[in-house]
């Protein structure tokens, strides 16, 4: 086959996207809470579920959520993935565990990473706690939570987790 008729199989194109995001009322209050070292969610007045981070309405009931609820900065891993592929956009040492944490008091998992233990010890049901930046470094950004780490509490049995999922 002539070189001109072979398909191109690999293209590397540098790309950069810049955009502005308006957080909105619910997310702004959530981020201000993070800046004070607390995690805020909102409770649906219809079904009672607590959403973290809040979006201002319940996705199930389609009603506004304005009752703020402080949830714990500890919870249970509901699912995870081990990231081993390098990327110039990831500043976490590889490999690491990307996790969904069901925070105590919330009804939807929160996305983060787990550090402080080997990745082969991360598991569904593992109890974890947030590791915050020092108080003087707190800011209204998710970077105020460095990561989650094992809390040392007993695992939550899978059957108990199914009640929440």
Coordinates of C-alpha atoms in Angstrom, one line a residue:
X1 CA 0.0 0.0 0.0
X2 CA 1.4 3.4 -0.9
X3 CA 2.3 5.8 1.9
X4 CA -0.3 8.3 0.7
X5 CA -3.2 5.8 1.0
X6 CA -2.4 4.6 4.5
X7 CA -4.7 6.0 7.2
X8 CA -3.3 8.5 9.7
X9 CA -3.6 6.6 13.1
X10 CA -2.1 9.1 15.5
X11 CA -2.4 12.9 15.8
X12 CA -1.1 15.0 18.7
X13 CA -2.7 18.4 18.9
X14 CA -2.1 20.8 21.7
X15 CA -5.4 22.1 23.0
X16 CA -6.5 24.6 25.7
X17 CA -10.0 25.5 26.7
X18 CA -10.7 28.6 28.8
X19 CA -14.1 29.3 30.1
X20 CA -15.9 31.2 32.9
X21 CA -18.3 29.5 35.2
X22 CA -20.9 31.3 37.2
X23 CA -21.4 29.2 40.3
X24 CA -25.0 30.3 41.0
X25 CA -26.5 30.7 44.5
X26 CA -26.5 27.1 45.7
X27 CA -22.9 26.3 44.6
X28 CA -21.7 29.7 45.9
X29 CA -23.0 29.0 49.3
X30 CA -21.5 25.5 49.1
X31 CA -18.1 26.9 48.2
X32 CA -18.3 29.6 50.9
X33 CA -18.9 26.7 53.4
X34 CA -15.9 24.9 52.1
X35 CA -13.9 28.1 52.7
X36 CA -15.1 27.9 56.4
X37 CA -14.1 24.2 56.7
X38 CA -17.6 22.8 56.4
X39 CA -19.5 20.8 53.8
X40 CA -23.0 22.1 53.0
X41 CA -25.7 20.3 51.1
X42 CA -29.4 21.1 50.5
X43 CA -32.4 19.0 51.5
X44 CA -35.3 18.5 49.1
X45 CA -38.5 19.5 50.8
X46 CA -40.4 16.8 48.9
X47 CA -38.3 13.6 49.2
X48 CA -36.0 14.7 52.0
X49 CA -32.8 13.7 50.1
X50 CA -29.6 15.8 50.8
X51 CA -27.6 16.7 47.8
X52 CA -23.9 17.6 48.0
X53 CA -22.8 19.7 46.3
X54 CA -26.2 21.4 46.0
X55 CA -27.5 22.5 42.7
X56 CA -30.5 24.5 43.9
X57 CA -33.1 21.9 42.9
X58 CA -33.9 18.3 43.4
X59 CA -33.2 16.2 40.3
X60 CA -35.8 13.6 41.3
X61 CA -38.7 15.9 42.3
X62 CA -37.9 19.0 40.2
X63 CA -38.5 21.4 43.1
X64 CA -36.2 24.1 44.6
X65 CA -34.0 23.1 47.4
X66 CA -33.1 25.9 49.8
X67 CA -32.8 24.2 53.2
X68 CA -29.1 24.0 53.9
X69 CA -27.7 21.0 55.8
X70 CA -24.2 20.6 57.1
X71 CA -22.9 17.1 56.5
X72 CA -19.9 15.4 57.9
X73 CA -16.5 15.5 56.3
X74 CA -16.2 11.7 56.6
X75 CA -18.1 9.0 54.8
X76 CA -18.0 5.7 53.0
X77 CA -16.5 4.8 49.6
X78 CA -19.3 3.6 47.3
X79 CA -17.2 3.0 44.2
X80 CA -13.6 3.7 43.0
X81 CA -11.2 3.4 40.1
X82 CA -7.4 3.2 40.3
X83 CA -5.8 5.7 38.0
X84 CA -2.5 4.6 36.5
X85 CA -2.4 6.6 33.3
X86 CA -0.3 9.8 33.4
X87 CA -1.7 13.1 32.2
X88 CA -0.2 16.5 32.2
X89 CA -3.5 17.7 33.8
X90 CA -3.2 15.5 36.9
X91 CA -1.1 16.7 39.8
X92 CA -1.7 13.6 42.1
X93 CA 1.1 11.1 42.2
X94 CA 0.2 7.9 40.3
X95 CA -1.3 5.5 41.0
X96 CA -4.2 6.9 43.0
X97 CA -7.7 6.0 43.8
X98 CA -10.5 8.1 42.3
X99 CA -13.5 7.6 44.6
X100 CA -17.1 8.4 45.2
X101 CA -17.6 9.1 49.0
X102 CA -21.1 9.0 50.5
X103 CA -20.6 11.6 53.1
X104 CA -22.4 11.0 56.4
X105 CA -25.7 13.0 56.2
X106 CA -25.7 13.1 52.4
X107 CA -27.7 11.0 49.9
X108 CA -25.5 11.3 46.9
X109 CA -21.8 10.4 46.6
X110 CA -19.1 13.1 46.5
X111 CA -16.2 12.8 44.0
X112 CA -12.6 12.9 45.3
X113 CA -9.4 11.0 45.6
X114 CA -8.0 8.8 48.4
X115 CA -4.5 9.0 49.6
X116 CA -2.8 7.8 52.8
X117 CA -2.9 4.1 52.0
X118 CA -1.7 1.8 49.2
X119 CA -4.2 1.8 46.3
X120 CA -4.7 -2.0 46.7
X121 CA -6.2 -1.4 50.1
X122 CA -8.9 1.0 48.8
X123 CA -12.3 -0.8 48.8
X124 CA -16.0 -0.3 48.6
X125 CA -17.4 0.2 52.1
X126 CA -14.1 1.8 53.4
X127 CA -14.6 4.6 55.8
X128 CA -12.7 7.8 55.0
X129 CA -12.3 11.4 56.2
X130 CA -11.4 14.6 54.5
X131 CA -7.9 16.0 54.8
X132 CA -8.2 19.8 54.8
X133 CA -5.6 22.4 54.1
X134 CA -4.6 24.4 57.2
X135 CA -7.2 26.8 58.4
X136 CA -5.3 29.9 57.2
X137 CA -5.3 28.4 53.7
X138 CA -9.0 27.7 53.5
X139 CA -10.7 29.3 50.5
X140 CA -14.0 28.9 48.6
X141 CA -12.6 26.1 46.4
X142 CA -12.7 22.3 46.4
X143 CA -8.9 22.5 46.7
X144 CA -9.4 23.3 50.4
X145 CA -10.0 19.5 50.7
X146 CA -6.7 18.0 49.8
X147 CA -8.0 14.4 49.6
X148 CA -9.7 11.8 51.7
X149 CA -7.8 9.2 53.8
X150 CA -8.8 6.1 55.7
X151 CA -10.5 7.0 59.0
X152 CA -9.7 3.7 60.8
X153 CA -13.4 3.0 61.4
X154 CA -14.8 -0.4 60.5
X155 CA -16.0 -0.9 56.9
X156 CA -19.7 -0.5 56.1
X157 CA -21.1 -3.8 54.9
X158 CA -22.2 -3.8 51.3
X159 CA -25.8 -4.7 52.2
X160 CA -26.0 -1.5 54.3
X161 CA -24.6 0.5 51.4
X162 CA -27.3 -0.8 49.0
X163 CA -29.9 1.0 51.1
X164 CA -28.3 4.3 49.9
X165 CA -27.6 3.4 46.3

